[in-house]
Short mmCIF file of C-alpha atoms and ligand atoms in Angstrom, two decimals:
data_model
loop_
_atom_site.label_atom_id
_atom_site.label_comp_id
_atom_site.label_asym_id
_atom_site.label_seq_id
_atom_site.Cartn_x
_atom_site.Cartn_y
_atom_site.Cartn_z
CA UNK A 29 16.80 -5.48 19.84
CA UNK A 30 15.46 -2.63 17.90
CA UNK A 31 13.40 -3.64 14.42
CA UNK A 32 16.29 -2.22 12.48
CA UNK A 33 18.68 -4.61 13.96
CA UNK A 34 16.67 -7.37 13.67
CA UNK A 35 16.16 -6.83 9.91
CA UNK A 36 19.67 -6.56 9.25
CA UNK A 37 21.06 -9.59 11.25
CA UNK A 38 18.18 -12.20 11.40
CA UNK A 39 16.94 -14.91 9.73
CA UNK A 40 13.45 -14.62 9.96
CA UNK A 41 10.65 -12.06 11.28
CA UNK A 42 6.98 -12.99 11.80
CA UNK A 43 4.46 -10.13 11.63
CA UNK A 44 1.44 -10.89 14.07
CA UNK A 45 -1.56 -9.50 16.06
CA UNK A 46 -5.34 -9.07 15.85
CA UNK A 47 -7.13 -8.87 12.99
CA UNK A 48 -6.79 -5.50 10.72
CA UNK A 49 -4.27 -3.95 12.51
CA UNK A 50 -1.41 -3.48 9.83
CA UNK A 51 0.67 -6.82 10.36
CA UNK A 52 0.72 -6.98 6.28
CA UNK A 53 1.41 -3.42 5.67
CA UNK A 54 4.44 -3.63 8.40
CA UNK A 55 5.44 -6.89 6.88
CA UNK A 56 5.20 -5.45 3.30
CA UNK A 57 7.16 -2.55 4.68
CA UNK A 58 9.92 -4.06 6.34
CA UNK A 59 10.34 -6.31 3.57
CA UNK A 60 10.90 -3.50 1.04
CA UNK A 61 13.30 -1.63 4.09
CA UNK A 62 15.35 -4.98 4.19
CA UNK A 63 16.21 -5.81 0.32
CA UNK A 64 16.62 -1.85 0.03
CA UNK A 65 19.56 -2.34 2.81
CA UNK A 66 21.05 -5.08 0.64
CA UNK A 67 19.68 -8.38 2.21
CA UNK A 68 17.96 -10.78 -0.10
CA UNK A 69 14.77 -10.82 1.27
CA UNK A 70 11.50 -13.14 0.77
CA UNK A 71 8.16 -12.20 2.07
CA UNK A 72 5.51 -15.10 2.82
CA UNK A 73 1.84 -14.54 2.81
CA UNK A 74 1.21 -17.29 5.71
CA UNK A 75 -2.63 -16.32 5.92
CA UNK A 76 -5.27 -18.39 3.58
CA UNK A 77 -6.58 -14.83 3.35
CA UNK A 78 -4.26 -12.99 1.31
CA UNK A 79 -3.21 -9.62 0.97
CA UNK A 80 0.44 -9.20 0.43
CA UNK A 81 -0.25 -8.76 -3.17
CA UNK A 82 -2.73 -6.15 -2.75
CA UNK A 83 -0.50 -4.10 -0.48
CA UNK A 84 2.59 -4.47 -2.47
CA UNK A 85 0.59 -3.57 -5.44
CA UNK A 86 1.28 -6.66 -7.58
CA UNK A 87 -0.05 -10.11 -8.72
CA UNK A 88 1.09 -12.84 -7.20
CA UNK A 89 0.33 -16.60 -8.76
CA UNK A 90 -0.81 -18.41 -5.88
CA UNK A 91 2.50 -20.50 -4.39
CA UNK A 92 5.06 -19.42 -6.46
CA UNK A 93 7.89 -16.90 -5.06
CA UNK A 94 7.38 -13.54 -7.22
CA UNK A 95 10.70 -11.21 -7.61
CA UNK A 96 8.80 -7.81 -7.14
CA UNK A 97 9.74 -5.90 -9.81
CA UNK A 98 11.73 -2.49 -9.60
CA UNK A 99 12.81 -3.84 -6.26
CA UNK A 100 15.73 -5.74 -6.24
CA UNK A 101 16.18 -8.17 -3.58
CA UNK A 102 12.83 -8.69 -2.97
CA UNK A 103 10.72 -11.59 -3.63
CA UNK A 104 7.04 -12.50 -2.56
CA UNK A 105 5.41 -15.61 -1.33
CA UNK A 106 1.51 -15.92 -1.16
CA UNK A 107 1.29 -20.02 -0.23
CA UNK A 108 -0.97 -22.10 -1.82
CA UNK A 109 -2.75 -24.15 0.99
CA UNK A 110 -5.14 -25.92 -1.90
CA UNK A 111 -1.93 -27.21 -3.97
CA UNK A 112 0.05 -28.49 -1.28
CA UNK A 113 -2.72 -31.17 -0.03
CA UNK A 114 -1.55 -33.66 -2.39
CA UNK A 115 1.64 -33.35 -1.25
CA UNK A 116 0.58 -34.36 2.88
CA UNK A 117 -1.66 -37.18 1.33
CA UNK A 118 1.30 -38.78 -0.13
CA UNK A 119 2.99 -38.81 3.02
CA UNK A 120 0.16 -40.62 4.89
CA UNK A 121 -1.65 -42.81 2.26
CA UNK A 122 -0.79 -46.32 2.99
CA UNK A 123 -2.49 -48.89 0.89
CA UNK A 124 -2.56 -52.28 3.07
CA UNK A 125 -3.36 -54.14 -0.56
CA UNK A 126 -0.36 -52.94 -2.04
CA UNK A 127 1.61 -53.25 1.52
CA UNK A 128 0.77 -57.11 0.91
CA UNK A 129 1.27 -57.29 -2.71
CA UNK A 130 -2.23 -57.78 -3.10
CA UNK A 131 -3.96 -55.10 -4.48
CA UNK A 132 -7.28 -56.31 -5.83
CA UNK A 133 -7.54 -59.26 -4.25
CA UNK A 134 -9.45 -58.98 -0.87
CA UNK A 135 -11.22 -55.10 -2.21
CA UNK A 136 -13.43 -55.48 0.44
CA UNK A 137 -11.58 -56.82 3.63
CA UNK A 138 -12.69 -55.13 6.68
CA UNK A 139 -10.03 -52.55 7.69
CA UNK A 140 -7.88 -53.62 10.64
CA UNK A 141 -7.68 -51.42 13.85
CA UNK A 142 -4.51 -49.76 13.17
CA UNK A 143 -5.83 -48.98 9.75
CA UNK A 144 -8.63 -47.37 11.31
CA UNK A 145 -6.45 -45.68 13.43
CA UNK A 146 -4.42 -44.07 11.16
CA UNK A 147 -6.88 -42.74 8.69
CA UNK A 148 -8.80 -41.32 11.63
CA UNK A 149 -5.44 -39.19 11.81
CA UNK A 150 -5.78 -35.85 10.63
CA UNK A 151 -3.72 -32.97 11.17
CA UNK A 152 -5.07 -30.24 13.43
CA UNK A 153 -6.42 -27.64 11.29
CA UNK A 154 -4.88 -28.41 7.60
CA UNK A 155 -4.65 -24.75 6.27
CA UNK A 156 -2.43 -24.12 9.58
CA UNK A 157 -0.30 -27.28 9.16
CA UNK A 158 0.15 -26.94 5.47
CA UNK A 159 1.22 -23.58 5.70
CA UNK A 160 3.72 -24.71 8.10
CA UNK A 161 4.88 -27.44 5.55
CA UNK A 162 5.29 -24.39 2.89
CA UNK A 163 7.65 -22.49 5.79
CA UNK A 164 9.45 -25.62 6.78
CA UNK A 165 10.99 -25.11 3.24
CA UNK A 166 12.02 -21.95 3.79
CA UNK A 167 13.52 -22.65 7.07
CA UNK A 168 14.97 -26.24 7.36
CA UNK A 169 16.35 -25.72 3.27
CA UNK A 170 19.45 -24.46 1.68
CA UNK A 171 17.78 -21.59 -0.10
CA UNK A 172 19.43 -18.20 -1.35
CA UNK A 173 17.49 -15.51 0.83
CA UNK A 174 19.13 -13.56 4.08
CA UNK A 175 15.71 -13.07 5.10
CA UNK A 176 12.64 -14.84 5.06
CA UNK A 177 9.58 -12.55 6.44
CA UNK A 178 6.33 -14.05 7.46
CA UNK A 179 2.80 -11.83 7.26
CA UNK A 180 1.15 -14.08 9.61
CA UNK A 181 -2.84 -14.59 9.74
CA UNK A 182 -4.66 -12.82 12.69
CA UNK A 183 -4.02 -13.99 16.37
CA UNK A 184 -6.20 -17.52 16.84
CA UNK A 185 -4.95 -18.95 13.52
CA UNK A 186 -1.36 -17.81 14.02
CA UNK A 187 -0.81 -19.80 18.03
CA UNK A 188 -1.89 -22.86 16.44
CA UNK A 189 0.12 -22.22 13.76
CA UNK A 190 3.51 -22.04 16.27
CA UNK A 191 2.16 -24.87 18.39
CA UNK A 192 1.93 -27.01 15.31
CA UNK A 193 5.74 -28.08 15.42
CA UNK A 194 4.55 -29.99 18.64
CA UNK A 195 1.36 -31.34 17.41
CA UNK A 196 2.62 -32.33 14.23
CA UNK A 197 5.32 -34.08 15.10
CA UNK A 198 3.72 -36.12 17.76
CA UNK A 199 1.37 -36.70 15.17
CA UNK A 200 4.35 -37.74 12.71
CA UNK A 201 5.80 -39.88 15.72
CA UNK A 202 2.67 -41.56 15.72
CA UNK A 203 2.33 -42.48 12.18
CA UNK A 204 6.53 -43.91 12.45
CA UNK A 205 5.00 -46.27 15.03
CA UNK A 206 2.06 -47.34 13.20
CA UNK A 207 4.45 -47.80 10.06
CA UNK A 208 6.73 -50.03 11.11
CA UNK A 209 3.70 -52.27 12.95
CA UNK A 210 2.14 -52.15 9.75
CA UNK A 211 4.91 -52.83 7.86
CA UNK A 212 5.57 -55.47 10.35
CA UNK A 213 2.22 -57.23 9.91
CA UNK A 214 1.00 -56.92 6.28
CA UNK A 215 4.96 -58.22 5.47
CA UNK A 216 3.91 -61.10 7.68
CA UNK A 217 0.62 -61.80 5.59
CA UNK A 218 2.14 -61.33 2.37
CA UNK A 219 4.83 -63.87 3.25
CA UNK A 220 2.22 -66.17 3.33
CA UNK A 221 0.83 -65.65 0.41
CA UNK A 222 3.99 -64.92 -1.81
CA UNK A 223 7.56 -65.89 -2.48
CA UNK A 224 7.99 -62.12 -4.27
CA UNK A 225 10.49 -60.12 -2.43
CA UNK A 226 8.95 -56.74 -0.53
CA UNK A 227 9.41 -54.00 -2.93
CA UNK A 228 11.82 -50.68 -1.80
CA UNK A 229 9.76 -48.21 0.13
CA UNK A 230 11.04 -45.46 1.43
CA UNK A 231 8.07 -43.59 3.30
CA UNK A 232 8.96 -44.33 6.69
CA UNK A 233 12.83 -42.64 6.01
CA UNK A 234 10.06 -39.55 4.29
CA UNK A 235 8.43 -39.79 7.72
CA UNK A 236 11.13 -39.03 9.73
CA UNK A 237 12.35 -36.87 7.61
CA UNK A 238 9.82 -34.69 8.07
CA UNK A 239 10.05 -34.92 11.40
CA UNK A 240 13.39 -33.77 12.08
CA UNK A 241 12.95 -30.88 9.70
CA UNK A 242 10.17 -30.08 11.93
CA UNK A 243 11.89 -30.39 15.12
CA UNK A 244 14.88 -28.56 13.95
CA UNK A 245 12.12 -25.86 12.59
CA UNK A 246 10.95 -25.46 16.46
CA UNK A 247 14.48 -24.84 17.56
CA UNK A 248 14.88 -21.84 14.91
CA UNK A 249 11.92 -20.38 15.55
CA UNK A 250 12.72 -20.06 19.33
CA UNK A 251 16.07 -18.78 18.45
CA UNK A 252 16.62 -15.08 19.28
CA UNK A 253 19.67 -14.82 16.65
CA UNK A 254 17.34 -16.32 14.19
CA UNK A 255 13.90 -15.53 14.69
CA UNK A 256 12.00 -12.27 16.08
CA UNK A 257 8.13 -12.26 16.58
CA UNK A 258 6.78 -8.68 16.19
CA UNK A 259 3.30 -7.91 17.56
CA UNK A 260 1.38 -5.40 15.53
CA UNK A 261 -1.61 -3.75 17.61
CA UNK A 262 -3.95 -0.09 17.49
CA UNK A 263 -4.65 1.29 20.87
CA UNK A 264 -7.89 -0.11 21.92
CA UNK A 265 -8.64 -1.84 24.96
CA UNK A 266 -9.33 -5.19 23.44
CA UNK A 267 -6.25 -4.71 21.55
CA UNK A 268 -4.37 -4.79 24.55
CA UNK A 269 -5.94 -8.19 26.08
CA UNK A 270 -5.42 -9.77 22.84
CA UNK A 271 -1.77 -8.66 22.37
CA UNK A 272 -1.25 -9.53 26.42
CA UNK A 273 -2.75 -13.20 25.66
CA UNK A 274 -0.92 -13.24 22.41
CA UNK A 275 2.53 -12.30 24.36
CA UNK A 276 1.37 -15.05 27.11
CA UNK A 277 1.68 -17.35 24.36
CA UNK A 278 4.70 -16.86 22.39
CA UNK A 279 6.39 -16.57 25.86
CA UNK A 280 5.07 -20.11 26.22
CA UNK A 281 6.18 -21.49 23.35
CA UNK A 282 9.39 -19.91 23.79
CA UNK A 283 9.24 -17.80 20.68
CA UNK A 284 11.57 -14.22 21.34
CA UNK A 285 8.99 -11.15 20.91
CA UNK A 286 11.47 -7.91 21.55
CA UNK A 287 8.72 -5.53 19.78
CA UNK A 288 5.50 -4.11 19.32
CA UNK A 289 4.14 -1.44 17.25
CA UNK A 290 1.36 0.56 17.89
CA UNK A 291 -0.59 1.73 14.98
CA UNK A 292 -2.68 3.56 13.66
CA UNK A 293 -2.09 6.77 15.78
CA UNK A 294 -3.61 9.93 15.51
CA UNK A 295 -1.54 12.56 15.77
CA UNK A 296 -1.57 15.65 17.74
CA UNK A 297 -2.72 18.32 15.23
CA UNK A 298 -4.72 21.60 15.76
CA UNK A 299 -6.92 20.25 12.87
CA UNK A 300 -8.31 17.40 14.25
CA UNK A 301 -12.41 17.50 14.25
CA UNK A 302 -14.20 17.06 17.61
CA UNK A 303 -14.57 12.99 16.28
CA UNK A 304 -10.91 12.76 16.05
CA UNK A 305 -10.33 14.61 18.76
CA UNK A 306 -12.24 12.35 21.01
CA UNK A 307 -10.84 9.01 19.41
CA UNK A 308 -6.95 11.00 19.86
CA UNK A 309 -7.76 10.55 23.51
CA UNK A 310 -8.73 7.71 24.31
CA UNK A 311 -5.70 6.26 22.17
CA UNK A 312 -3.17 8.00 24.15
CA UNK A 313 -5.03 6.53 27.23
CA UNK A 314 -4.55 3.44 25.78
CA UNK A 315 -1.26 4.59 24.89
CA UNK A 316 -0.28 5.30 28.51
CA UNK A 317 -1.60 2.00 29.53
CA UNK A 318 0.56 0.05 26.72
CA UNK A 319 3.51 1.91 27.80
CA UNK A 320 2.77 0.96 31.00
CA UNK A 321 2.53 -2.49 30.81
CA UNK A 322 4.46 -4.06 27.54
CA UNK A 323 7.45 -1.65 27.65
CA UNK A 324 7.79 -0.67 31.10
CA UNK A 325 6.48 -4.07 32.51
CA UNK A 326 7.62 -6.52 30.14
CA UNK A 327 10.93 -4.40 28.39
CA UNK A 328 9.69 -4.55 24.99
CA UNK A 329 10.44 -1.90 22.45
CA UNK A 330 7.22 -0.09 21.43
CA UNK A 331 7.14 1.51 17.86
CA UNK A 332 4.94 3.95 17.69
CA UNK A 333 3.05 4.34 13.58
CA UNK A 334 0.54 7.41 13.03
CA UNK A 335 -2.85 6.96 11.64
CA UNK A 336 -2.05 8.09 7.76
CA UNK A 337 -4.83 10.12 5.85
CA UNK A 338 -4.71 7.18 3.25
CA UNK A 339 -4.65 3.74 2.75
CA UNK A 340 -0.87 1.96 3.18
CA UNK A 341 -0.31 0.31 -0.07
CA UNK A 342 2.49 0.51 -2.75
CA UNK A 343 5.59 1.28 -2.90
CA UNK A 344 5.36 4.85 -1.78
CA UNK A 345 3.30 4.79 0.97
CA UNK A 346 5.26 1.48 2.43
CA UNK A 347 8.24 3.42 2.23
CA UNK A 348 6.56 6.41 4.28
CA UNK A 349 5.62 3.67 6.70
CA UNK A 350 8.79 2.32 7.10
CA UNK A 351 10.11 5.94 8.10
CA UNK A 352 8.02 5.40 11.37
CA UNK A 353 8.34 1.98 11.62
CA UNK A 354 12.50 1.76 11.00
CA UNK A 355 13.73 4.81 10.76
CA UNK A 356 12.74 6.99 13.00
CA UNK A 357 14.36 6.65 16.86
CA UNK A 358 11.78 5.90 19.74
N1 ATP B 30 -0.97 3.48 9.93
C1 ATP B 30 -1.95 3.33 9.05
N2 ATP B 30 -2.58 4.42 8.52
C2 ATP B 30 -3.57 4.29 7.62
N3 ATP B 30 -4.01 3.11 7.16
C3 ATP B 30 -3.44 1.99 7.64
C4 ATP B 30 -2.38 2.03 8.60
N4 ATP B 30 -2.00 0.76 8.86
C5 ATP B 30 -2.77 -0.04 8.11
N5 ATP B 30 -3.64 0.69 7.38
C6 ATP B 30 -4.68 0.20 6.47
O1 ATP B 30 -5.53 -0.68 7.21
C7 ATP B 30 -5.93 -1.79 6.41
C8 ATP B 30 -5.50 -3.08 7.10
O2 ATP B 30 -4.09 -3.14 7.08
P1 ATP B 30 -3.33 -4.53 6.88
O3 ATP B 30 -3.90 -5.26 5.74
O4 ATP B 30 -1.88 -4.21 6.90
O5 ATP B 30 -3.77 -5.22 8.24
P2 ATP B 30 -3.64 -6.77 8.64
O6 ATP B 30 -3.42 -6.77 10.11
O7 ATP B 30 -2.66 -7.43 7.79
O8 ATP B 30 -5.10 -7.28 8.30
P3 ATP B 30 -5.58 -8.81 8.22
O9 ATP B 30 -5.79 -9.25 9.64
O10 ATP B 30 -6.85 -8.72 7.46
O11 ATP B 30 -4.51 -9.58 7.53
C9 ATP B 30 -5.29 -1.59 5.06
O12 ATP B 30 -6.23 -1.00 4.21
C10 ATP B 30 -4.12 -0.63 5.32
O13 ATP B 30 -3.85 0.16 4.21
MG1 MG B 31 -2.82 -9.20 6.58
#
C-alpha cells in the first residue's frame, strides 16, 4: 500500500527508525498531508524526548492534545510520561491494612510473600509502558479523530514499546491472580476480626479492564486495515542493519510494515563540492543495496526524500517534504 493510501484509509501510522533520521519530520509531515486531505488527524509525540513541537513550530503543554492553529484538522499530542505515573500507581497500590479494615492497627506487620511479590512488580521500562497507557486511549476509546499518527522514539525504545502489549498484560494477568488471593486471604483475616461488611472495590474489574483494552490494542496494531508501521532510514550501512533488525522485529510481532523511506538524499547536481560528491556516492551504493534487499527482497515500497539545503521544520518546509514523501510517484 502506497503512504498516500494508507493516510487516507487507516487508522493509525507509526513513524520509526534509528535515531535522527527524520521519523518526526515525516510524521509532522504526513500529519499536516492528512488533515489537509480532510481526515481529522492527531499526531502523538510517543518519545520522552520531544520534538514534534519544535518541528511543527508550536508549543505544546506537555499531555494535552493541541489543535495546531491555521491547520484545521490537525491536533498534536506530546505525552506526558511524568503525569501519568500516578495514574499506574493507583492501579497497583494495594494496602493489606485497609484490605482488612485495619489500617493502623498492625503498622508494622511483616509483609506477607505475595505482598512482597507484588510490589517487587514493576513494569518493564515505565516511560515505554506509560506511553503505551497514553496510546491505549487513543486506540481502544471512542474518540473523534480518523487518524491517530505516532512519532515514535528511536529503534531500541520503540520494540519494547510494541512488545509491551505482551509483557504488560502478563504482567496485568499476574496482578488479577494475586488480587483475588489477596482478596481471598486478608477477607479471611478481617472476618476474624470484624462483623463490618467488606467495602465495594472495584480494582480487580479496573484490572481487567485494562487488560482487555490492551489485548484488543495488540490486535489493532497488527491489523493491516488499521495500522501501518513506516520505517524511516538515510543510506548508511548501519542504517541498513538497524532497519533489517528493526523489520525482523515488527515481522515478529506481527506488526504490517509496507514502507520505507530513504532520506536524506543528495541529489544529482553539477554543483555538488568534491565532499558531497563523495558522500552522493556512497549513498546511492547504499541506495542500490536498499533497493536490493527491502524492495526487491522483501516487496516494500521505498520512498525516496532528498537531502534539503535547510532544516525541515514549519509549515512550509513540511509541506515541501510531503511533496517527496506523498506526492510524488516512485
Ligand atoms: N530530508 C531532510 N533534509 C534536510 N534536513 C532534514 C531532512 N530530514 C530531516 N532533517 C533534519 O534532521 C534533523 C532530525 O530530523 P527529525 O527530528 O525529523 O529526526 P528524528 O528521527 O525524529 O530524530 P530523533 O531520533 O531525535 O527523534 C532535523 O533538524 C530535521 O530538520
Ligand atoms: Mg523525533
Amino acid at each position: 500500500m502506497q503512504l498516500k493510501d494508507i493516510l487516507l484509509n487507516l487508522r493509525m501510522v507509526m513513524f520509526g527508525g534509528k535515531g535522527g533520521v527524520g521519523k518526526t519530520s515525516c510524521a509532522a509531515s504526513s500529519a499536516i498531508w492528512s488533515a489537509e486531505h480532510g481526515r481529522n488527524t492527531l499526531i502523538i509525540s510517543t518519545d520522552p524526548a520531544h520534538s514534534l513541537g519544535d518541528s511543527l513550530g508550536v508549543d505544546l503543554p506537555p499531555g494535552v492534545p493541541t489543535p495546531i492553529e491555521g491547520i484545521e484538522n490537525l491536533t498534536a499530542l506530546e505525552i506526558n510520561p511524568k503525569a501519568n505515573i500516578s495514574e499506574l500507581k493507583g492501579l497497583t497500590n494495594i494496602n493489606p491494612m485497609e484490605e482488612m479494615g485495619m489500617s493502623g492497627l498492625m503498622e508494622n506487620m511483616p509483609l506477607f510473600g505475595d505482598m512482597e511479590e507484588l510490589t517487587s512488580l514493576t513494569p518493564p521500562g515505565i516511560d515505554e509502558a506509560l506511553a503505551f497507557g497514553k496510546i491505549l486511549e487513543f486506540i481502544e476509546t471512542e474518540h473523534e479523530y480518523d487518524l491517530v499518527i505516532f512519532d515514535t522514539a528511536p529503534t531500541g525504545h520503540t520494540l519494547r514499546f510494541l512488545s509491551l502489549p505482551e509483557t504488560l498484560s502478563g504482567w496485568i494477568g499476574k496482578l488479577i491472580k494475586m488480587r483475588i488471593r489477596i482478596g481471598k486471604m486478608f477477607g479471611a483475616v478481617k472476618r476474624l476480626f470484624s462483623r463490618e461488611e467488606k467495602k465495594d472495590d472495584n480494582s480487580l474489574e479496573v484490572l481487567e479492564r485494562l487488560n482487555n483494552a490492551i489485548l484488543n490494542a495488540r490486535e489493532d496494531l497488527t491489523n493491516p486495515i488499521k495500522n501501518s508501521f513506516i520505517i524511516v532510514m538515510i543510506p548508511e550501512e548501519m542504517a541498513i542493519t538497524e532497519t533489517g533488525r528493526l523489520l525482523n522485529e515488527l515481522i515478529k510481532h506481527k506488526i504490517p510494515v509496507s514502507n520505507i523511506v530513504v532520506n536524506q538524499l543528495y541529489q544529482d547536481t553539477t554543483e555538488l563540492c568534491v565532499f558531497c560528491k563523495a558522500r552522493r556516492e556512497m549513498q546511492q551504493k547504499n541506495l542500490v543495496k536498499i533497493k536490493d534487499i527491502f524492495m526487491e527482497k522483501l516487496k516494500k515500497n521505498l520512498i525516496e526524500v532528498p537531502l534539503f539545503k535547510e532544516e525541515i521544520r514549519e509549515y512550509n518546509k513540511l509541506k515541501e517534504m510531503g511533496e517527496y514523501l506523498i506526492d510524488k510517484t516512485h
